[in-house]
mmCIF file of C-alpha atoms and ligand atoms in Angstrom:
data_model
loop_
_atom_site.group_PDB
_atom_site.id
_atom_site.type_symbol
_atom_site.label_atom_id
_atom_site.label_comp_id
_atom_site.label_asym_id
_atom_site.label_seq_id
_atom_site.Cartn_x
_atom_site.Cartn_y
_atom_site.Cartn_z
ATOM 1 C CA MET U 1263 269.268 147.980 146.726
ATOM 2 C CA SER U 1264 268.306 144.684 148.344
ATOM 3 C CA VAL U 1265 264.933 143.288 147.388
ATOM 4 C CA ALA U 1266 263.675 143.513 150.969
ATOM 5 C CA GLY U 1267 264.936 147.096 151.199
ATOM 6 C CA GLU U 1268 263.250 148.087 147.988
ATOM 7 C CA PHE U 1269 259.827 146.658 148.852
ATOM 8 C CA ASP U 1270 260.055 147.890 152.395
ATOM 9 C CA LEU U 1271 260.749 151.382 151.137
ATOM 10 C CA ILE U 1272 257.875 151.297 148.629
ATOM 11 C CA ALA U 1273 255.487 149.970 151.272
ATOM 12 C CA ARG U 1274 256.576 152.514 153.805
ATOM 13 C CA TYR U 1275 256.703 155.712 151.750
ATOM 14 C CA PHE U 1276 254.764 155.193 148.550
ATOM 15 C CA THR U 1277 251.880 152.801 149.207
ATOM 16 C CA ARG U 1278 248.448 154.054 150.129
ATOM 17 C CA PRO U 1279 245.071 152.408 149.563
ATOM 18 C CA ALA U 1280 243.741 153.141 146.074
ATOM 19 C CA LYS U 1281 240.785 155.519 146.079
ATOM 20 C CA ARG U 1282 239.445 156.165 142.610
ATOM 21 C CA ALA U 1283 241.736 153.831 140.711
ATOM 22 C CA PRO U 1284 240.455 150.218 140.579
ATOM 23 C CA LEU U 1285 244.016 149.070 141.389
ATOM 24 C CA GLY U 1286 246.979 150.980 142.776
ATOM 25 C CA VAL U 1287 250.476 150.081 143.988
ATOM 26 C CA GLY U 1288 251.371 146.400 144.407
ATOM 27 C CA ASP U 1289 250.624 144.480 141.230
ATOM 28 C CA ASP U 1290 252.394 144.408 137.882
ATOM 29 C CA CYS U 1291 250.142 147.148 136.550
ATOM 30 C CA ALA U 1292 247.830 149.688 138.091
ATOM 31 C CA LEU U 1293 244.350 149.990 136.631
ATOM 32 C CA LEU U 1294 242.687 153.317 135.828
ATOM 33 C CA ALA U 1295 239.085 153.913 134.881
ATOM 34 C CA PRO U 1296 238.443 157.234 133.166
ATOM 35 C CA ALA U 1297 234.771 158.222 133.232
ATOM 36 C CA PRO U 1298 232.721 157.276 130.144
ATOM 37 C CA GLY U 1299 233.234 159.747 127.297
ATOM 38 C CA MET U 1300 236.561 160.946 128.677
ATOM 39 C CA GLN U 1301 240.017 160.616 127.113
ATOM 40 C CA LEU U 1302 243.167 159.976 129.137
ATOM 41 C CA ALA U 1303 245.701 162.821 129.076
ATOM 42 C CA VAL U 1304 249.213 161.502 129.803
ATOM 43 C CA SER U 1305 252.457 163.374 130.429
ATOM 44 C CA SER U 1306 255.919 162.659 131.926
ATOM 45 C CA ASP U 1307 258.529 164.977 133.377
ATOM 46 C CA MET U 1308 261.902 163.999 134.782
ATOM 47 C CA LEU U 1309 263.911 165.952 137.354
ATOM 48 C CA VAL U 1310 267.652 165.285 137.452
ATOM 49 C CA GLU U 1311 269.857 166.366 140.333
ATOM 50 C CA GLY U 1312 272.282 169.101 139.308
ATOM 51 C CA ARG U 1313 270.266 169.975 136.227
ATOM 52 C CA HIS U 1314 266.792 170.671 137.588
ATOM 53 C CA PHE U 1315 267.481 171.010 141.304
ATOM 54 C CA LEU U 1316 270.349 171.265 143.778
ATOM 55 C CA SER U 1317 271.198 168.423 146.133
ATOM 56 C CA THR U 1318 270.607 170.804 149.042
ATOM 57 C CA VAL U 1319 266.957 171.491 148.243
ATOM 58 C CA ASP U 1320 264.390 170.652 150.934
ATOM 59 C CA PRO U 1321 263.069 167.175 149.961
ATOM 60 C CA ALA U 1322 259.467 168.141 150.786
ATOM 61 C CA LYS U 1323 259.710 171.025 148.311
ATOM 62 C CA LEU U 1324 261.263 168.712 145.758
ATOM 63 C CA GLY U 1325 258.385 166.258 146.187
ATOM 64 C CA HIS U 1326 255.984 169.131 145.574
ATOM 65 C CA LYS U 1327 257.834 170.382 142.512
ATOM 66 C CA ALA U 1328 258.273 166.964 140.910
ATOM 67 C CA LEU U 1329 254.497 166.534 140.826
ATOM 68 C CA ALA U 1330 253.704 170.221 140.201
ATOM 69 C CA VAL U 1331 255.574 170.344 136.889
ATOM 70 C CA ASN U 1332 253.600 167.315 135.731
ATOM 71 C CA LEU U 1333 250.241 168.697 136.898
ATOM 72 C CA SER U 1334 251.104 171.864 134.980
ATOM 73 C CA ASP U 1335 251.091 169.826 131.761
ATOM 74 C CA LEU U 1336 247.637 168.463 132.578
ATOM 75 C CA ALA U 1337 246.499 172.032 133.310
ATOM 76 C CA ALA U 1338 247.719 173.165 129.891
ATOM 77 C CA CYS U 1339 245.512 170.514 128.289
ATOM 78 C CA GLY U 1340 242.485 171.313 130.423
ATOM 79 C CA ALA U 1341 242.698 167.837 131.952
ATOM 80 C CA LYS U 1342 241.568 166.876 135.437
ATOM 81 C CA PRO U 1343 244.251 164.975 137.392
ATOM 82 C CA LEU U 1344 243.463 161.331 138.142
ATOM 83 C CA ALA U 1345 246.637 159.470 139.049
ATOM 84 C CA PHE U 1346 250.404 159.347 138.661
ATOM 85 C CA THR U 1347 253.339 156.962 138.702
ATOM 86 C CA LEU U 1348 256.733 157.651 140.243
ATOM 87 C CA ALA U 1349 260.014 156.254 138.950
ATOM 88 C CA LEU U 1350 262.713 157.010 141.459
ATOM 89 C CA SER U 1351 266.435 156.440 141.336
ATOM 90 C CA LEU U 1352 268.071 156.962 144.739
ATOM 91 C CA PRO U 1353 271.753 156.928 145.716
ATOM 92 C CA THR U 1354 270.994 155.710 149.268
ATOM 93 C CA LYS U 1355 268.039 154.691 151.404
ATOM 94 C CA ASP U 1356 267.914 158.023 153.238
ATOM 95 C CA GLU U 1357 264.834 157.799 155.468
ATOM 96 C CA ALA U 1358 264.765 161.480 156.383
ATOM 97 C CA TRP U 1359 264.892 162.405 152.700
ATOM 98 C CA LEU U 1360 262.188 159.883 151.790
ATOM 99 C CA GLU U 1361 259.941 161.076 154.598
ATOM 100 C CA GLY U 1362 260.219 164.702 153.472
ATOM 101 C CA PHE U 1363 259.939 163.917 149.781
ATOM 102 C CA SER U 1364 256.838 161.744 150.158
ATOM 103 C CA ARG U 1365 255.212 164.295 152.483
ATOM 104 C CA GLY U 1366 255.626 167.145 149.972
ATOM 105 C CA LEU U 1367 254.558 164.895 147.121
ATOM 106 C CA PHE U 1368 251.380 163.629 148.775
ATOM 107 C CA ALA U 1369 250.372 167.067 150.087
ATOM 108 C CA LEU U 1370 250.127 168.356 146.513
ATOM 109 C CA ALA U 1371 248.687 165.061 145.228
ATOM 110 C CA ASP U 1372 245.918 165.167 147.835
ATOM 111 C CA ALA U 1373 245.157 168.808 147.068
ATOM 112 C CA HIS U 1374 244.422 167.737 143.481
ATOM 113 C CA GLY U 1375 242.816 164.349 144.146
ATOM 114 C CA CYS U 1376 245.634 162.733 142.144
ATOM 115 C CA GLU U 1377 246.677 159.333 143.498
ATOM 116 C CA LEU U 1378 249.993 157.511 143.240
ATOM 117 C CA VAL U 1379 249.233 154.175 141.574
ATOM 118 C CA GLY U 1380 252.646 152.726 140.817
ATOM 119 C CA GLY U 1381 256.222 153.308 139.825
ATOM 120 C CA ASP U 1382 259.704 151.899 139.980
ATOM 121 C CA THR U 1383 262.447 152.225 142.579
ATOM 122 C CA THR U 1384 266.093 151.610 141.903
ATOM 123 C CA ARG U 1385 269.519 152.601 143.201
ATOM 124 C CA GLY U 1386 271.411 155.202 141.173
ATOM 125 C CA PRO U 1387 272.003 158.951 140.850
ATOM 126 C CA LEU U 1388 269.076 160.955 142.261
ATOM 127 C CA ASN U 1389 266.508 161.142 139.503
ATOM 128 C CA ILE U 1390 262.749 161.567 139.740
ATOM 129 C CA CYS U 1391 260.418 160.753 136.873
ATOM 130 C CA ILE U 1392 256.685 161.196 137.246
ATOM 131 C CA THR U 1393 254.003 160.291 134.733
ATOM 132 C CA VAL U 1394 250.592 161.850 135.293
ATOM 133 C CA PHE U 1395 247.250 160.700 133.987
ATOM 134 C CA GLY U 1396 244.300 163.052 133.700
ATOM 135 C CA GLU U 1397 240.936 162.985 132.011
ATOM 136 C CA VAL U 1398 239.380 165.358 129.555
ATOM 137 C CA PRO U 1399 236.127 165.132 127.564
ATOM 138 C CA ALA U 1400 236.803 163.390 124.243
ATOM 139 C CA GLY U 1401 237.814 166.054 121.727
ATOM 140 C CA GLY U 1402 237.846 168.749 124.427
ATOM 141 C CA ALA U 1403 241.546 168.928 125.312
ATOM 142 C CA LEU U 1404 243.245 172.312 124.977
ATOM 143 C CA LEU U 1405 245.955 171.883 122.349
ATOM 144 C CA ARG U 1406 248.873 173.948 121.093
ATOM 145 C CA SER U 1407 247.459 173.817 117.593
ATOM 146 C CA GLY U 1408 244.186 175.717 117.977
ATOM 147 C CA ALA U 1409 245.227 179.397 117.843
ATOM 148 C CA LYS U 1410 243.536 181.486 115.126
ATOM 149 C CA ALA U 1411 244.399 184.880 113.620
ATOM 150 C CA ASP U 1412 242.939 187.751 115.702
ATOM 151 C CA ASP U 1413 242.753 185.655 118.889
ATOM 152 C CA ASP U 1414 244.027 187.361 122.024
ATOM 153 C CA VAL U 1415 247.114 185.972 123.788
ATOM 154 C CA TRP U 1416 246.779 185.639 127.566
ATOM 155 C CA VAL U 1417 249.010 184.590 130.406
ATOM 156 C CA SER U 1418 248.125 183.483 133.943
ATOM 157 C CA GLY U 1419 249.683 184.555 137.227
ATOM 158 C CA THR U 1420 253.137 186.076 137.317
ATOM 159 C CA LEU U 1421 256.287 185.518 135.263
ATOM 160 C CA GLY U 1422 260.019 185.551 135.886
ATOM 161 C CA ASP U 1423 260.060 185.085 139.641
ATOM 162 C CA ALA U 1424 261.761 181.696 139.554
ATOM 163 C CA ARG U 1425 264.449 183.135 137.328
ATOM 164 C CA LEU U 1426 265.110 185.939 139.806
ATOM 165 C CA ALA U 1427 265.615 183.371 142.566
ATOM 166 C CA LEU U 1428 267.942 181.371 140.322
ATOM 167 C CA GLU U 1429 270.062 184.455 139.645
ATOM 168 C CA VAL U 1430 270.325 185.116 143.378
ATOM 169 C CA PHE U 1431 271.559 181.524 143.834
ATOM 170 C CA ARG U 1432 274.030 182.090 140.995
ATOM 171 C CA GLY U 1433 275.261 185.255 142.699
ATOM 172 C CA THR U 1434 274.436 187.565 139.792
ATOM 173 C CA LEU U 1435 271.678 189.395 141.672
ATOM 174 C CA SER U 1436 270.843 190.316 145.243
ATOM 175 C CA LEU U 1437 267.327 190.888 146.533
ATOM 176 C CA PRO U 1438 265.956 192.027 149.898
ATOM 177 C CA ALA U 1439 265.392 188.921 152.051
ATOM 178 C CA GLU U 1440 261.591 188.920 151.989
ATOM 179 C CA LEU U 1441 261.494 189.321 148.209
ATOM 180 C CA PHE U 1442 264.044 186.580 147.739
ATOM 181 C CA GLU U 1443 261.814 184.280 149.827
ATOM 182 C CA LEU U 1444 258.865 185.093 147.546
ATOM 183 C CA ALA U 1445 260.894 184.362 144.437
ATOM 184 C CA ARG U 1446 262.385 181.237 145.947
ATOM 185 C CA ALA U 1447 258.942 179.892 146.840
ATOM 186 C CA ARG U 1448 257.897 180.379 143.219
ATOM 187 C CA MET U 1449 260.992 178.513 142.044
ATOM 188 C CA GLU U 1450 260.829 175.666 144.548
ATOM 189 C CA GLN U 1451 257.075 175.253 144.917
ATOM 190 C CA PRO U 1452 255.320 176.339 141.748
ATOM 191 C CA THR U 1453 251.517 176.326 141.683
ATOM 192 C CA PRO U 1454 250.169 174.241 138.794
ATOM 193 C CA ARG U 1455 247.228 176.113 137.223
ATOM 194 C CA VAL U 1456 244.927 173.105 137.143
ATOM 195 C CA ALA U 1457 241.734 174.970 138.085
ATOM 196 C CA LEU U 1458 242.355 177.561 135.388
ATOM 197 C CA GLY U 1459 242.996 174.890 132.756
ATOM 198 C CA LEU U 1460 239.669 173.262 133.616
ATOM 199 C CA ALA U 1461 237.839 176.603 133.589
ATOM 200 C CA LEU U 1462 239.264 177.392 130.131
ATOM 201 C CA ARG U 1463 237.814 174.260 128.509
ATOM 202 C CA GLY U 1464 235.605 175.357 125.635
ATOM 203 C CA ILE U 1465 236.909 178.951 125.933
ATOM 204 C CA ALA U 1466 240.627 178.914 125.078
ATOM 205 C CA SER U 1467 241.524 178.067 121.485
ATOM 206 C CA ALA U 1468 245.078 176.904 122.373
ATOM 207 C CA ALA U 1469 247.202 176.589 125.506
ATOM 208 C CA VAL U 1470 250.709 175.691 126.669
ATOM 209 C CA ASP U 1471 252.335 175.715 130.081
ATOM 210 C CA ILE U 1472 255.400 177.899 130.443
ATOM 211 C CA SER U 1473 258.358 175.840 131.546
ATOM 212 C CA ASP U 1474 261.111 177.144 129.242
ATOM 213 C CA GLY U 1475 260.129 180.805 129.089
ATOM 214 C CA LEU U 1476 257.099 182.642 127.699
ATOM 215 C CA VAL U 1477 258.574 183.494 124.295
ATOM 216 C CA GLY U 1478 259.880 180.010 123.517
ATOM 217 C CA ASP U 1479 256.726 178.277 124.683
ATOM 218 C CA LEU U 1480 254.433 180.714 122.885
ATOM 219 C CA GLU U 1481 256.416 180.071 119.708
ATOM 220 C CA HIS U 1482 255.474 176.386 120.048
ATOM 221 C CA VAL U 1483 251.811 177.424 119.929
ATOM 222 C CA LEU U 1484 252.348 179.675 116.905
ATOM 223 C CA ARG U 1485 254.167 176.968 114.991
ATOM 224 C CA ALA U 1486 251.676 174.233 115.891
ATOM 225 C CA SER U 1487 248.800 176.513 114.898
ATOM 226 C CA GLY U 1488 250.388 177.769 111.667
ATOM 227 C CA VAL U 1489 250.043 181.415 112.707
ATOM 228 C CA GLY U 1490 252.198 184.257 114.040
ATOM 229 C CA GLY U 1491 251.666 186.857 116.684
ATOM 230 C CA ARG U 1492 252.478 190.058 118.474
ATOM 231 C CA LEU U 1493 253.543 190.140 122.110
ATOM 232 C CA ASP U 1494 253.580 193.249 124.310
ATOM 233 C CA ALA U 1495 256.894 192.930 126.166
ATOM 234 C CA ASP U 1496 255.932 195.456 128.787
ATOM 235 C CA ALA U 1497 252.523 193.966 129.531
ATOM 236 C CA ALA U 1498 254.415 190.695 130.103
ATOM 237 C CA ALA U 1499 257.198 192.339 132.132
ATOM 238 C CA ASP U 1500 254.534 193.917 134.340
ATOM 239 C CA ARG U 1501 253.665 190.372 135.393
ATOM 240 C CA LEU U 1502 257.022 190.084 137.148
ATOM 241 C CA ALA U 1503 255.545 189.775 140.641
ATOM 242 C CA LEU U 1504 258.474 191.262 142.468
ATOM 243 C CA VAL U 1505 258.233 194.367 140.341
ATOM 244 C CA ALA U 1506 254.474 194.513 140.675
ATOM 245 C CA HIS U 1507 254.524 194.051 144.431
ATOM 246 C CA ALA U 1508 257.485 196.170 145.414
ATOM 247 C CA THR U 1509 258.900 198.853 143.192
ATOM 248 C CA GLY U 1510 261.965 199.033 145.382
ATOM 249 C CA ALA U 1511 262.773 195.464 144.431
ATOM 250 C CA SER U 1512 263.278 196.388 140.821
ATOM 251 C CA ALA U 1513 266.101 198.787 141.727
ATOM 252 C CA GLY U 1514 268.786 196.296 140.723
ATOM 253 C CA LEU U 1515 266.956 195.372 137.519
ATOM 254 C CA ASP U 1516 266.792 197.599 134.489
ATOM 255 C CA ARG U 1517 263.952 197.379 132.003
ATOM 256 C CA GLU U 1518 265.798 194.912 129.787
ATOM 257 C CA ALA U 1519 266.502 192.548 132.669
ATOM 258 C CA ARG U 1520 262.869 192.720 133.789
ATOM 259 C CA ARG U 1521 261.707 191.919 130.276
ATOM 260 C CA ALA U 1522 264.249 189.113 130.024
ATOM 261 C CA CYS U 1523 263.059 187.513 133.282
ATOM 262 C CA ALA U 1524 259.392 187.738 132.345
ATOM 263 C CA LEU U 1525 259.731 186.737 128.685
ATOM 264 C CA ALA U 1526 262.472 184.134 128.896
ATOM 265 C CA GLY U 1527 263.035 183.340 132.567
ATOM 266 C CA GLY U 1528 261.778 179.763 132.562
ATOM 267 C CA ASP U 1529 260.392 177.560 135.340
ATOM 268 C CA ASP U 1530 257.216 179.677 135.566
ATOM 269 C CA TYR U 1531 254.553 176.958 135.235
ATOM 270 C CA GLU U 1532 251.975 179.524 134.239
ATOM 271 C CA LEU U 1533 249.612 179.000 131.309
ATOM 272 C CA ALA U 1534 249.924 180.943 128.061
ATOM 273 C CA PHE U 1535 246.745 180.605 126.041
ATOM 274 C CA THR U 1536 244.758 182.118 123.228
ATOM 275 C CA ALA U 1537 241.059 182.881 122.939
ATOM 276 C CA PRO U 1538 238.861 184.793 120.502
ATOM 277 C CA GLU U 1539 238.217 188.447 121.309
ATOM 278 C CA SER U 1540 234.530 187.566 121.804
ATOM 279 C CA ALA U 1541 235.584 185.389 124.767
ATOM 280 C CA ARG U 1542 237.291 188.153 126.786
ATOM 281 C CA LYS U 1543 234.575 188.204 129.404
ATOM 282 C CA ALA U 1544 234.511 184.409 129.627
ATOM 283 C CA VAL U 1545 238.300 184.331 130.103
ATOM 284 C CA GLU U 1546 238.080 186.914 132.898
ATOM 285 C CA GLN U 1547 235.342 184.840 134.534
ATOM 286 C CA ALA U 1548 237.417 181.664 134.205
ATOM 287 C CA GLY U 1549 240.336 183.419 135.908
ATOM 288 C CA HIS U 1550 238.027 184.610 138.644
ATOM 289 C CA ALA U 1551 236.486 181.167 139.139
ATOM 290 C CA ALA U 1552 239.977 179.638 139.325
ATOM 291 C CA ASN U 1553 241.206 182.406 141.637
ATOM 292 C CA THR U 1554 244.048 183.033 139.169
ATOM 293 C CA PRO U 1555 244.895 186.384 137.605
ATOM 294 C CA VAL U 1556 244.827 186.433 133.803
ATOM 295 C CA THR U 1557 246.412 189.177 131.683
ATOM 296 C CA ARG U 1558 246.084 189.937 127.986
ATOM 297 C CA ILE U 1559 249.576 190.280 126.529
ATOM 298 C CA GLY U 1560 249.259 189.949 122.776
ATOM 299 C CA ARG U 1561 247.457 189.019 119.639
ATOM 300 C CA ILE U 1562 247.584 186.213 117.096
ATOM 301 C CA GLU U 1563 248.261 187.276 113.486
ATOM 302 C CA MET U 1564 248.299 185.550 110.098
ATOM 303 C CA GLU U 1565 251.959 186.356 109.380
ATOM 304 C CA ALA U 1566 254.302 183.679 110.788
ATOM 305 C CA GLY U 1567 256.754 184.560 113.567
ATOM 306 C CA LEU U 1568 256.503 186.349 116.897
ATOM 307 C CA ARG U 1569 256.845 190.143 116.865
ATOM 308 C CA ILE U 1570 257.777 191.533 120.266
ATOM 309 C CA VAL U 1571 256.740 195.135 120.777
ATOM 310 C CA ASP U 1572 256.759 197.713 123.599
ATOM 311 C CA ALA U 1573 253.728 199.419 125.113
ATOM 312 C CA GLN U 1574 253.726 201.916 122.191
ATOM 313 C CA GLY U 1575 253.795 199.124 119.622
ATOM 314 C CA ALA U 1576 257.422 199.758 118.592
ATOM 315 C CA PRO U 1577 259.601 196.668 117.945
ATOM 316 C CA VAL U 1578 261.754 195.481 120.852
ATOM 317 C CA VAL U 1579 265.169 194.501 119.507
ATOM 318 C CA GLN U 1580 266.299 192.540 122.583
ATOM 319 C CA ARG U 1581 266.768 188.808 121.870
ATOM 320 C CA PHE U 1582 264.960 186.638 124.390
ATOM 321 C CA ALA U 1583 265.460 183.058 123.365
ATOM 322 C CA SER U 1584 269.189 183.265 124.014
ATOM 323 C CA PHE U 1585 268.865 185.006 127.367
ATOM 324 C CA ASP U 1586 271.246 183.392 129.812
ATOM 325 C CA HIS U 1587 272.557 185.861 132.372
ATOM 326 C CA PHE U 1588 271.884 189.332 133.533
ATOM 327 C CA ALA U 1589 273.813 191.839 131.476
HETATM 328 P P1 LIG V 999 257.784 145.062 138.691
HETATM 329 O O1 LIG V 999 259.044 144.309 139.037
HETATM 330 O O2 LIG V 999 256.632 144.210 138.340
HETATM 331 O O3 LIG V 999 258.029 146.191 137.760
HETATM 332 P P2 LIG V 999 258.294 146.338 141.162
HETATM 333 O O4 LIG V 999 258.786 145.198 141.959
HETATM 334 O O5 LIG V 999 259.269 147.277 140.536
HETATM 335 O O6 LIG V 999 257.309 145.752 140.063
HETATM 336 O O7 LIG V 999 257.297 147.213 142.042
HETATM 337 C C1 LIG V 999 256.349 146.606 142.881
HETATM 338 C C2 LIG V 999 255.117 147.476 142.957
HETATM 339 O O8 LIG V 999 255.482 148.707 143.583
HETATM 340 C C3 LIG V 999 254.513 147.820 141.603
HETATM 341 O O9 LIG V 999 253.112 147.881 141.752
HETATM 342 C C4 LIG V 999 255.063 149.203 141.325
HETATM 343 O O10 LIG V 999 254.181 149.939 140.502
HETATM 344 C C5 LIG V 999 255.166 149.777 142.719
HETATM 345 N N1 LIG V 999 256.220 150.792 142.886
HETATM 346 C C6 LIG V 999 257.561 150.638 142.721
HETATM 347 N N2 LIG V 999 258.227 151.774 142.999
HETATM 348 C C7 LIG V 999 257.278 152.692 143.331
HETATM 349 C C8 LIG V 999 257.310 154.051 143.705
HETATM 350 N N3 LIG V 999 258.459 154.752 143.813
HETATM 351 N N4 LIG V 999 256.138 154.659 143.976
HETATM 352 C C9 LIG V 999 254.988 153.988 143.855
HETATM 353 N N5 LIG V 999 254.872 152.717 143.526
HETATM 354 C C10 LIG V 999 256.008 152.054 143.253
HETATM 355 MG MG1 LIG V 1000 260.563 147.185 138.905
#
C-alpha cells in the first residue's frame, strides 16, 4: 500500500493518545513502564483468514476475538493487561472493515484498560497478529508447571459451546435459533477470564487457558508439572452451556458428542487450573469475586498420564484428542 495510505490508515484507525504507556503509536518503538516489582508477561496470537475465521465474519467481532484470545493468555498467567501491538496484513484498504474491526478491538481493549501502543501494517492476505503485554508480581505468575499430586483440577465458565457453533456452520448439526446464537456468540466473541486469573494469584498452583480443547490443554499442565491426573468427563460435559441451559437443546447430541464438545471442542478460552484441596473455599471466593463460575472436574495424581472417568469413576474409553466430527 502507498506510504501515504499506510500512515493515513494507522492515524485514522489505530492511533489514540497513550494513557499509561510513556510512549504509544508513532515512533520506532513504544515504551512501557511496568510498576516496580512487577514482571512483564508477553504473549502473541495470530489469526489467519480461512484457518481461524471466515471472511464473512463481522469485523467488529473479529476485532474483539483477535484481542480476546491474547488477553486469555494473560489471564492464564494471572497477569494484568497493560498494552498490545497489532500487526495487520490487509488485502485492501476497506474502510468499512477497518471501522468495524477497530471498534470491536478498542471496545474490548478499553474494558480491560489495555492500550494499543504500536504495530505494523502491510498489504497481503488478511492476517491479524497481536502481542499483549501484562504485568504480574515478580515470581507470582501462574504457570503450567506448578500442579502437585492431590491438587484439585478446576475449570471456569462453560465448555464446548464454540464447537457446537462450528458444527452448525459445517452443517453437521442443527440447533434451535436462539441456542445457535448463544453458541455463536461464544465462538465469535469469547470472554477472556482476566478477572479470574488475577483473583487466582497466590491460590492456583498451575493454570492454562483452553484454546485447543480441555483434555489437550490440561495434558500440557500435567507434562509441565511432571504429574498425572484424573478427569471426570461428565462433570466437564455438564459445563456444556447449551446442555445446562436447555435440555431440549441436547436432543441432537448423545452423551459421547456432549463429552467430545466439552473435553475436546476447542476455542473455549476458559481457564483450567489446579489448586490444593485446602484452597477450595478460596477458589470459590475467587470465582465469586470475578463473577465467573468455577467447577471442580478432577484431581492431580502422581502417576503420569490423564485418566478420564465417568461420574461413577469408571474409565471412559472414548478418545478425545482426535475428535474431529460428530459421529
Ligand atoms: P517502522 O517502519 O519504524 O517499523 P511503521 O512505519 O511501520 O514503523 O509504523 C509507524 C508507527 O505506526 C509505529 O509507531 C508503529 O508501531 C505504528 N503502527 C503501524 N501499524 C500499526 C497498527 N496496525 N496498529 C497500531 N500501530 C501501528
Ligand atoms: Mg513497518
